[in-house]
CSV table of C-alpha atoms in Angstrom, one decimal:
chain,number,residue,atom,x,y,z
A,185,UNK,CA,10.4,11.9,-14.4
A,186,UNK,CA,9.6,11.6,-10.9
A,187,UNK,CA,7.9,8.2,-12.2
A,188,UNK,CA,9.6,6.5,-14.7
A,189,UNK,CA,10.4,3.4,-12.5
A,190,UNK,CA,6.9,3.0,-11.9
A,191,UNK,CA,6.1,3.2,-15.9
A,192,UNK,CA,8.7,0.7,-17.3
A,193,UNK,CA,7.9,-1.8,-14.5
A,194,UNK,CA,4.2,-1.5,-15.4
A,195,UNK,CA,5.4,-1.6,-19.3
A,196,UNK,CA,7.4,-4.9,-18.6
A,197,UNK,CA,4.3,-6.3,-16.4
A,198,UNK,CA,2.2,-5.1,-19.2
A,199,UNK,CA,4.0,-7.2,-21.9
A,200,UNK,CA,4.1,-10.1,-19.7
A,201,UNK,CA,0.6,-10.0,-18.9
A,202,UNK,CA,-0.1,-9.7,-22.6
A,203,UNK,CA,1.8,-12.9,-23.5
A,204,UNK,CA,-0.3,-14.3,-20.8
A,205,UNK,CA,-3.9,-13.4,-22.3
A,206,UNK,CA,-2.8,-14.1,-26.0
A,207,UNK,CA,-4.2,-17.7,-25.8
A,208,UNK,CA,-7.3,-16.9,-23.9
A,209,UNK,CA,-10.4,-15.6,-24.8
A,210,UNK,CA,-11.1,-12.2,-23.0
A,211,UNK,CA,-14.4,-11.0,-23.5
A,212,UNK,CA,-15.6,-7.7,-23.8
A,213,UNK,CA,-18.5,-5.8,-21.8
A,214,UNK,CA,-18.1,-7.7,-18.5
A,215,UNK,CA,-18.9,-5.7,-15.7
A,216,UNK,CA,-16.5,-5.1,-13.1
A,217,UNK,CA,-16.8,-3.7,-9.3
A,218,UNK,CA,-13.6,-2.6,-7.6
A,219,UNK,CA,-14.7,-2.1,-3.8
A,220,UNK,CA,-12.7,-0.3,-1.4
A,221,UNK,CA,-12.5,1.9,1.9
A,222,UNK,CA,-9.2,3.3,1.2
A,223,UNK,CA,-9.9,6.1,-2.1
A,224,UNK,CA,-8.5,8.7,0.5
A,225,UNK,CA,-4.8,7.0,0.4
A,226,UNK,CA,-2.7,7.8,-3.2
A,227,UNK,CA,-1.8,4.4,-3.7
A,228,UNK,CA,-4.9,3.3,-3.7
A,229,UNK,CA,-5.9,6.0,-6.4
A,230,UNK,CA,-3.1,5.1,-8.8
A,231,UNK,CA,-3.8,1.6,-9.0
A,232,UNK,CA,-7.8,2.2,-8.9
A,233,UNK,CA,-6.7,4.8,-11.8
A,234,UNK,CA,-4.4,2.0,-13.8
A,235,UNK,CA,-7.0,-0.7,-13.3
A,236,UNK,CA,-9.7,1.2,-15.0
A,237,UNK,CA,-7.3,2.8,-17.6
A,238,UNK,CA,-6.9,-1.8,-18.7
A,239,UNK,CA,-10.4,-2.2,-18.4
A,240,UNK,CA,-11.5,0.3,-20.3
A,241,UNK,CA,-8.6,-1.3,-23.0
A,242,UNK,CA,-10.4,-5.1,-22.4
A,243,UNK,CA,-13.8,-3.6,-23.3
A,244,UNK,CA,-14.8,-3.6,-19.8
A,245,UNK,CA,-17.5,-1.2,-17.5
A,246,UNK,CA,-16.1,-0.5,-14.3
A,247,UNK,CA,-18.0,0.4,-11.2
A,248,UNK,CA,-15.7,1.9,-8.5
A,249,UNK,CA,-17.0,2.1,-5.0
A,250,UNK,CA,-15.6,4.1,-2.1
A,251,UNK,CA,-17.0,3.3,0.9
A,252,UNK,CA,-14.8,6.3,2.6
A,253,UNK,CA,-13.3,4.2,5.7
A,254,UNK,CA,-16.3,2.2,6.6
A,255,UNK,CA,-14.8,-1.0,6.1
A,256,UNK,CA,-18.1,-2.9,7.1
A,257,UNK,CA,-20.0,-1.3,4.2
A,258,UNK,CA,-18.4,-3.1,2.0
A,259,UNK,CA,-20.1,-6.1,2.5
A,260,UNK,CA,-23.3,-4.2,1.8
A,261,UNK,CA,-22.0,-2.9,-1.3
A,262,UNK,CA,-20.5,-6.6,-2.0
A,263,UNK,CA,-24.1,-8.2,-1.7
A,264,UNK,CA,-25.4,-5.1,-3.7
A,265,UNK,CA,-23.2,-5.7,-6.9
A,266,UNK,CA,-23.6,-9.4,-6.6
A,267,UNK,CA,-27.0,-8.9,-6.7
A,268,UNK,CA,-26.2,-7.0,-10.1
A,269,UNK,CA,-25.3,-9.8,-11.5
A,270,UNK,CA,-21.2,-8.0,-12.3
A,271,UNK,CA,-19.0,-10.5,-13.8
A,272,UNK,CA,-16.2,-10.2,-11.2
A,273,UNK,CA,-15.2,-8.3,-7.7
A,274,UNK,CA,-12.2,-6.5,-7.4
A,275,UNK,CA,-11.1,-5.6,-3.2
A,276,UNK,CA,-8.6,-3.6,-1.8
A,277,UNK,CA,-9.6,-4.4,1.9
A,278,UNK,CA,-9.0,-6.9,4.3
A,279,UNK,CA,-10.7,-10.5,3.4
A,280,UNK,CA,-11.1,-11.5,6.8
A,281,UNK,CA,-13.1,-8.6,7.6
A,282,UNK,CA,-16.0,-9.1,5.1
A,283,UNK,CA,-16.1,-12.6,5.2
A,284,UNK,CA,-20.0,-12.5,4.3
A,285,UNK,CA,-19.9,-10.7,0.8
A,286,UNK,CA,-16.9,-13.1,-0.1
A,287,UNK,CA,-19.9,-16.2,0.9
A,288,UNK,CA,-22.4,-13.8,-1.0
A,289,UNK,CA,-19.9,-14.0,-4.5
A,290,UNK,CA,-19.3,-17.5,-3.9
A,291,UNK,CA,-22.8,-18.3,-3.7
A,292,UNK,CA,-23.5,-16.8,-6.8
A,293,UNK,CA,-20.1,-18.1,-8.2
A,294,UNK,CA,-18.5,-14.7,-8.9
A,295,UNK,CA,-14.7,-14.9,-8.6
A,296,UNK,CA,-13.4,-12.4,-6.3
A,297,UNK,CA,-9.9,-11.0,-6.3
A,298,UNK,CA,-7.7,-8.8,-4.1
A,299,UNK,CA,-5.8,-5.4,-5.2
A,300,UNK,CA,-3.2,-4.9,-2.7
A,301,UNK,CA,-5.7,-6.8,-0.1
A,302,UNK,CA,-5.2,-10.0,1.5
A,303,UNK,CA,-5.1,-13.9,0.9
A,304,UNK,CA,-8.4,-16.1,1.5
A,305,UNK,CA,-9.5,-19.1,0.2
A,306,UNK,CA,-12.7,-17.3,-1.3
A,307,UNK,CA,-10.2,-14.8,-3.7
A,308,UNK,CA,-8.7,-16.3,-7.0
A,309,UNK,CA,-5.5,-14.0,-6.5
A,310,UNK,CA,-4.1,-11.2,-4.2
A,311,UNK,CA,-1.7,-8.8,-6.7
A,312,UNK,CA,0.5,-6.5,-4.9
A,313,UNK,CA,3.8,-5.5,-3.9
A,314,UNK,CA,6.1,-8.1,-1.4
A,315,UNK,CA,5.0,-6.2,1.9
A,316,UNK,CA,7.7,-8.3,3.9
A,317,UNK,CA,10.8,-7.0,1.4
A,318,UNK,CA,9.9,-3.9,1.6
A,319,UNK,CA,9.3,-3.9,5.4
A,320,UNK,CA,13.0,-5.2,5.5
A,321,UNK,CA,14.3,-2.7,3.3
A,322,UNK,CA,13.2,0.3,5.2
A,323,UNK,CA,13.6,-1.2,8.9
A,324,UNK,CA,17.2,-2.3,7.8
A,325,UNK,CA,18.4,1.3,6.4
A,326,UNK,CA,16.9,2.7,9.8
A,327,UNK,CA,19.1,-0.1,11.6
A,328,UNK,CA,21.8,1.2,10.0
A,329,UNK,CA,21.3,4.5,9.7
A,330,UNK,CA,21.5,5.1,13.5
A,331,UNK,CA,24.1,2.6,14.2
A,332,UNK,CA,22.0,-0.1,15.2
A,333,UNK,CA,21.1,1.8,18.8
A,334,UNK,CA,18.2,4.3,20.2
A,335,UNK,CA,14.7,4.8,20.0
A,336,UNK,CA,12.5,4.5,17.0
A,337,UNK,CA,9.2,5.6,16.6
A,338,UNK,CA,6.6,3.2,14.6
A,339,UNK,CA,3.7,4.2,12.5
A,340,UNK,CA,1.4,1.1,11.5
A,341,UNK,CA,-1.7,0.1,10.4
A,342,UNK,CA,-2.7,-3.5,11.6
A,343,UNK,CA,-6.0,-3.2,10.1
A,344,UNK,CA,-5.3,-3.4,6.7
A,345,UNK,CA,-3.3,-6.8,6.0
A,346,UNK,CA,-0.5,-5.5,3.2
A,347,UNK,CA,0.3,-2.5,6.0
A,348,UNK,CA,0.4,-5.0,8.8
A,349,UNK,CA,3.1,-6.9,7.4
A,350,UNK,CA,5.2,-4.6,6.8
A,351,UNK,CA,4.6,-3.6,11.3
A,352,UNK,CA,5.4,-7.1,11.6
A,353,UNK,CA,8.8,-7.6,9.8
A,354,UNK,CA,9.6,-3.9,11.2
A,355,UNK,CA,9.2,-5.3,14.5
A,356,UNK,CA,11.6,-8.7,13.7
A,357,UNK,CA,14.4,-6.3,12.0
A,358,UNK,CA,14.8,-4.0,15.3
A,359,UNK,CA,14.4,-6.6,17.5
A,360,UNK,CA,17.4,-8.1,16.2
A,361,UNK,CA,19.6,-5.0,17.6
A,362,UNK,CA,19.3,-5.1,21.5
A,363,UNK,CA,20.3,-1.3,21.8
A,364,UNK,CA,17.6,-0.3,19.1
A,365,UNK,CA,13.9,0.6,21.1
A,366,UNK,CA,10.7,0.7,19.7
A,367,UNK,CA,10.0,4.2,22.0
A,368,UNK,CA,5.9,4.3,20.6
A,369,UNK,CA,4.0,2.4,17.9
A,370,UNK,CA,1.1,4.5,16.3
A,371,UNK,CA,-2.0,3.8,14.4
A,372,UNK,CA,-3.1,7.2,12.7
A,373,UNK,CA,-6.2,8.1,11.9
A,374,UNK,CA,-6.2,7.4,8.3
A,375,UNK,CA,-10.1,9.0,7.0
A,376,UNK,CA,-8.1,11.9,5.2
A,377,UNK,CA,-5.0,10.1,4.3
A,378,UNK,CA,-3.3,9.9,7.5
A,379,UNK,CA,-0.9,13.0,7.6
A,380,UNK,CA,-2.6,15.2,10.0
A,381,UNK,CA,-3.0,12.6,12.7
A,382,UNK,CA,0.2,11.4,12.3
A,383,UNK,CA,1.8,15.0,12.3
A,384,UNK,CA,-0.4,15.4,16.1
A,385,UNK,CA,0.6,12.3,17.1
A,386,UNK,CA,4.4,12.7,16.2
A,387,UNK,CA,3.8,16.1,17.5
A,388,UNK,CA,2.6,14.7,21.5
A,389,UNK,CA,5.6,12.2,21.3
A,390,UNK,CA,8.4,15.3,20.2
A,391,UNK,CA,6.7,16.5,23.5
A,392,UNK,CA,7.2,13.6,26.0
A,393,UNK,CA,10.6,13.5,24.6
A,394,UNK,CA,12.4,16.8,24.2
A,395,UNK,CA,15.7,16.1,25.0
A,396,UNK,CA,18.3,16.2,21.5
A,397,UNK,CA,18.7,12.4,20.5
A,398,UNK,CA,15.7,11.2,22.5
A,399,UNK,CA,14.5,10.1,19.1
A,400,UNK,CA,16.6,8.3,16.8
A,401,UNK,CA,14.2,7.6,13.6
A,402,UNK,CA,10.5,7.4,12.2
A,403,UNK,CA,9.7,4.2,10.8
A,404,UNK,CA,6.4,4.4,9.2
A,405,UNK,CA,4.6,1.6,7.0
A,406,UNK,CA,3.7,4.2,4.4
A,407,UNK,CA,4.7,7.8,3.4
A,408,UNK,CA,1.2,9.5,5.0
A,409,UNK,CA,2.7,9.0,8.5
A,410,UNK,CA,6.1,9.9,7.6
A,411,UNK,CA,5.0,13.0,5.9
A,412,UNK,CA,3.0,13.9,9.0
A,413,UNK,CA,6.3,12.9,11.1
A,414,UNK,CA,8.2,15.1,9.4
A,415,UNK,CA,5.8,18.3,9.7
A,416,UNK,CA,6.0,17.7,13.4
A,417,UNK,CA,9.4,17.3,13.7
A,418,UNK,CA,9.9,20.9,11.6
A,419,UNK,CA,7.8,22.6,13.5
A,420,UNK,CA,9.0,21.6,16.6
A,421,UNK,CA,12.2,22.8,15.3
A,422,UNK,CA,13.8,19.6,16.1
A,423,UNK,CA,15.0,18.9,12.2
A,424,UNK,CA,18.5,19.4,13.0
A,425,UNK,CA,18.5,16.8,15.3
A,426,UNK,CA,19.0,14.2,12.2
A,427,UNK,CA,15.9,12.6,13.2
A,428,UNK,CA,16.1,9.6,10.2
A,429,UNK,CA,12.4,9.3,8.6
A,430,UNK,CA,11.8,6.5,6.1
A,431,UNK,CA,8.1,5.4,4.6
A,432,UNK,CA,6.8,3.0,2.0
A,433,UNK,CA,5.0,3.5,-1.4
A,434,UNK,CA,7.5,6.7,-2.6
A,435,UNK,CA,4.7,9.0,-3.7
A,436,UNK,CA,5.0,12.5,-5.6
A,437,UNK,CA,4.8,14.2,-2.0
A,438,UNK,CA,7.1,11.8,-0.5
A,439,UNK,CA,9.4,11.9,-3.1
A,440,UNK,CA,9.6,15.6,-3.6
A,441,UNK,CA,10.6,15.2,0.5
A,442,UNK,CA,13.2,12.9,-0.2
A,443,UNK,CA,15.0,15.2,-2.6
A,444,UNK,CA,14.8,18.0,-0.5
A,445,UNK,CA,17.9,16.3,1.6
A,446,UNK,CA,16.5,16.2,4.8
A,447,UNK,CA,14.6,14.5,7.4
A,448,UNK,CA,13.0,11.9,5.5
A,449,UNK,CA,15.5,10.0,3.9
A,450,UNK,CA,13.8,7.3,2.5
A,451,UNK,CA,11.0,4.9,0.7
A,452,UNK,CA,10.4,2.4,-1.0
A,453,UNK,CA,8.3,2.9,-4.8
A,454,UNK,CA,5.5,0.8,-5.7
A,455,UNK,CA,4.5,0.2,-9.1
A,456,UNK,CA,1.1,1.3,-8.5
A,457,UNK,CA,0.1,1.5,-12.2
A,458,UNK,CA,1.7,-2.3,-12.6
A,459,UNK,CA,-0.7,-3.7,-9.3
A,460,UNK,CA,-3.5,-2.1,-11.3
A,461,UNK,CA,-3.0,-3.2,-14.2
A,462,UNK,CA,-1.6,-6.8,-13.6
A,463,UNK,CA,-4.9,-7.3,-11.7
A,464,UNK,CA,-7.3,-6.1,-15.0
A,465,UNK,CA,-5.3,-8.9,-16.4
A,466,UNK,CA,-5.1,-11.4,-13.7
A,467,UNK,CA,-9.6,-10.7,-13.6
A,468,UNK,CA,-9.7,-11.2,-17.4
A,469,UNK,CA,-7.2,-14.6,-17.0
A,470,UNK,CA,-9.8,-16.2,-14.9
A,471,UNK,CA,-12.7,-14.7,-17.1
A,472,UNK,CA,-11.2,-16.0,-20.2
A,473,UNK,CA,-11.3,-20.0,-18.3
A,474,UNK,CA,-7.8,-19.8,-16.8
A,475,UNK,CA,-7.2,-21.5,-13.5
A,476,UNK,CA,-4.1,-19.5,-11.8
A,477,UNK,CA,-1.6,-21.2,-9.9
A,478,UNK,CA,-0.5,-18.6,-7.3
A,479,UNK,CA,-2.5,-16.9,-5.0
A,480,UNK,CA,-0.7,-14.2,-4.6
A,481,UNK,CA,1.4,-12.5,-7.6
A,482,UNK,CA,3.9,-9.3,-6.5
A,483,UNK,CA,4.7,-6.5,-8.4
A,484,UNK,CA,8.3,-5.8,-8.5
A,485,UNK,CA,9.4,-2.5,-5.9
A,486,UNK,CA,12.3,-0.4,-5.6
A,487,UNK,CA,13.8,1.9,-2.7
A,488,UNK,CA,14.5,5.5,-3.3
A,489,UNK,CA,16.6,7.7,-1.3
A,490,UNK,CA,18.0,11.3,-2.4
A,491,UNK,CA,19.8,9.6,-4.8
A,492,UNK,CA,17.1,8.2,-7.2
A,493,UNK,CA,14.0,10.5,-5.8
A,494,UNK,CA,14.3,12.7,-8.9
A,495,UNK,CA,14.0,9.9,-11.6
C-alpha cells in the first residue's frame, strides 16, 4: 500500500502516545477548534482528517475551520471560538502572524497548540515533521544528483514557517557547492493547492531558458510545486532533458509520479495521520493536567524515491 509507512509510524506514535495518557485523566466532551488557512493543501487534510478520527476516539467535538487562505481571519475566527468558551485551539498557521487571538486564548487561559505550525511562547507544543532533515535530504540528493554543478530552480513558501525552513536549509545545502546556482526562487500561488501556478511559473522560466541543460533540477519545498514543475516541463517537451525534480510530503499524486520513473525522482513522506493524531494526544496531555517539556515534538519521516514509492 501506497501508505503503509505512514500507518505503522502513526501505529507506533499511537502506542506511544497511549502509554503517555494512561496515567492522566482525559476527559470526554471538550470542545476542540482546529483553525487553519491551508484545507486546500493534502497534508493539511490528512492530518485535519487523523486528528478528528482521535478526537472523536477521546470523546471529543471538533469544530474545523477553513479560513480558505486568509490567514488574517483567523484571528477573527480565534476570538470567535474563545468566545465559545472551547476547551482548547488547535493551529496550522504561522504564530507570529496572529499574534492577537494567541493574546485573546491566553486571556481567557485556553491553551493553544500548533499542527504543523510554528513555535511561540503563547503555544503549549508545535507537533510536526523535522522541516530542517527533510530540507537536507531532498537539497542533498539534488546536490548529488547533478554532480554538485548547474542551475536549480526553487519553489518556497516563506509564509508559512514549517515550509520556510525547509527554503532555508535548501539554500545552506547548495550554497555549499560553488558550481551549483540557485537560477529562480518561486512562491506559488497556493489558494488551489499550488500546482497550477507553479506549472505557469515553471512554465515562464522553461521559456527564459530553452537551451538543453539550462536547468539542472526543481527543488521544491512540497510536492504541489513539483507536480506543477513537472507538467511544465512535459509539455514543454523538455522531459528528456533529465531535468531532476524532488518535493516534500510524498503524497498519492506525488507518489504515483515517482513510480512512473521519470522526472520527479523524489520526496520525502510525512506521517500525516501520526502529526494528527500525536497532537489529539499532545491537546488531551495538557487537558488531563500535564505540563510538556518540549515545545516542539517531530513525527518521524522517510524519503521515497522509485524504489519505495509503491509501498
Amino acid at each position: 500500500m501506497a501508505l503503509s509507512f505512514t500507518r505503522r509510524a502513526a501505529g507506533a506514535v499511537a502506542l506511544v502516545a497511549g502509554l503517555a495518557l494512561a496515567g492522566a485523566a482525559v476527559a470526554e466532551g471538550e470542545k476542540i477548534a482546529v483553525i487553519t488557512p491551508y484545507l486546500a493543501q493534502p497534508g493539511t487534510q490528512f492530518y485535519v482528517e487523523a486528528f478528528q478520527a482521535r478526537a472523536t476516539e477521546l470523546g471529543w467535538e471538533v469544530n474545523v475551520i477553513d479560513t480558505a487562505g486568509d490567514v488574517a481571519a483567523v484571528i477573527s475566527r480565534m476570538e470567535d471560538v474563545v468566545n465559545q468558551g472551547v476547551s482548547a485551539i488547535v493551529l496550522n498557521v504561522d504564530p507570529a502572524q496572529v499574534g492577537a487571538g494567541l493574546d485573546a486564548a491566553a486571556a481567557a487561559n485556553i491553551p493553544v497548540f500548533g499542527m504543523d505550525a510554528g513555535a511561540d511562547p503563547r503555544i503549549k507544543a508545535n507537533i510536526t515533521s523535522n522541516g530542517y532533515a527533510m530540507a537536507a535530504e531532498t537539497a542533498v540528493y539534488v546536490a548529488n544528483r547533478i554532480g554538485g554543478a548547474g542551475n536549480v530552480v526553487m519553489f518556497t513558501f516563506d509564509p508559512f514557517p514549517p515550509v520556510q525552513v525547509r527554503g532555508v536549509v535548501a539554500d545552506a545545502v547548495f550554497g555549499n557547492y560553488p558550481d551549483i546556482k540557485v537560477l529562480d526562487r518561486i512562491t506559488p500561488d497556493v489558494a488551489d493547492g499550488g500546482i497550477a501556478d507553479a506549472r505557469a511559473k515553471m512554465e515562464a522560466v522553461l521559456a527564459a531558458n530553452p537551451e538543453p541543460g539550462s536547468i539542472k533540477a526543481v527543488w521544491a519545498a512540497w510536492d504541489q510545486p513539483a507536480l506543477g514543475a513537472l507538467q511544465a516541463i512535459e509539455a514543454a517537451g523538455r522531459q528528456g532533458e533529465g531535468i531532476v525534480i524532488t518535493g516534500i510530503d510524498a503524497n498519492p499524486q506525488a507518489r504515483e509520479a515517482i513510480a512512473a520513473g521519470g522526472n520527479f525522482e523524489a520526496s520525502v513522506a510525512q506521517d500525516f495521520a501520526g502529526i494528527g493524531r500525536t497532537t489529539a494526544d499532545t491537546v488531551a496531555r495538557v487537558l488531563g493536567g500535564e505540563t510538556l517539556r518540549a515545545g516542539v515534538i517531530y513525527v518521524p519521516t522517510k524519503l521515497v524515491t522509485s524504489a519505495n514509492a509503491a509501498e
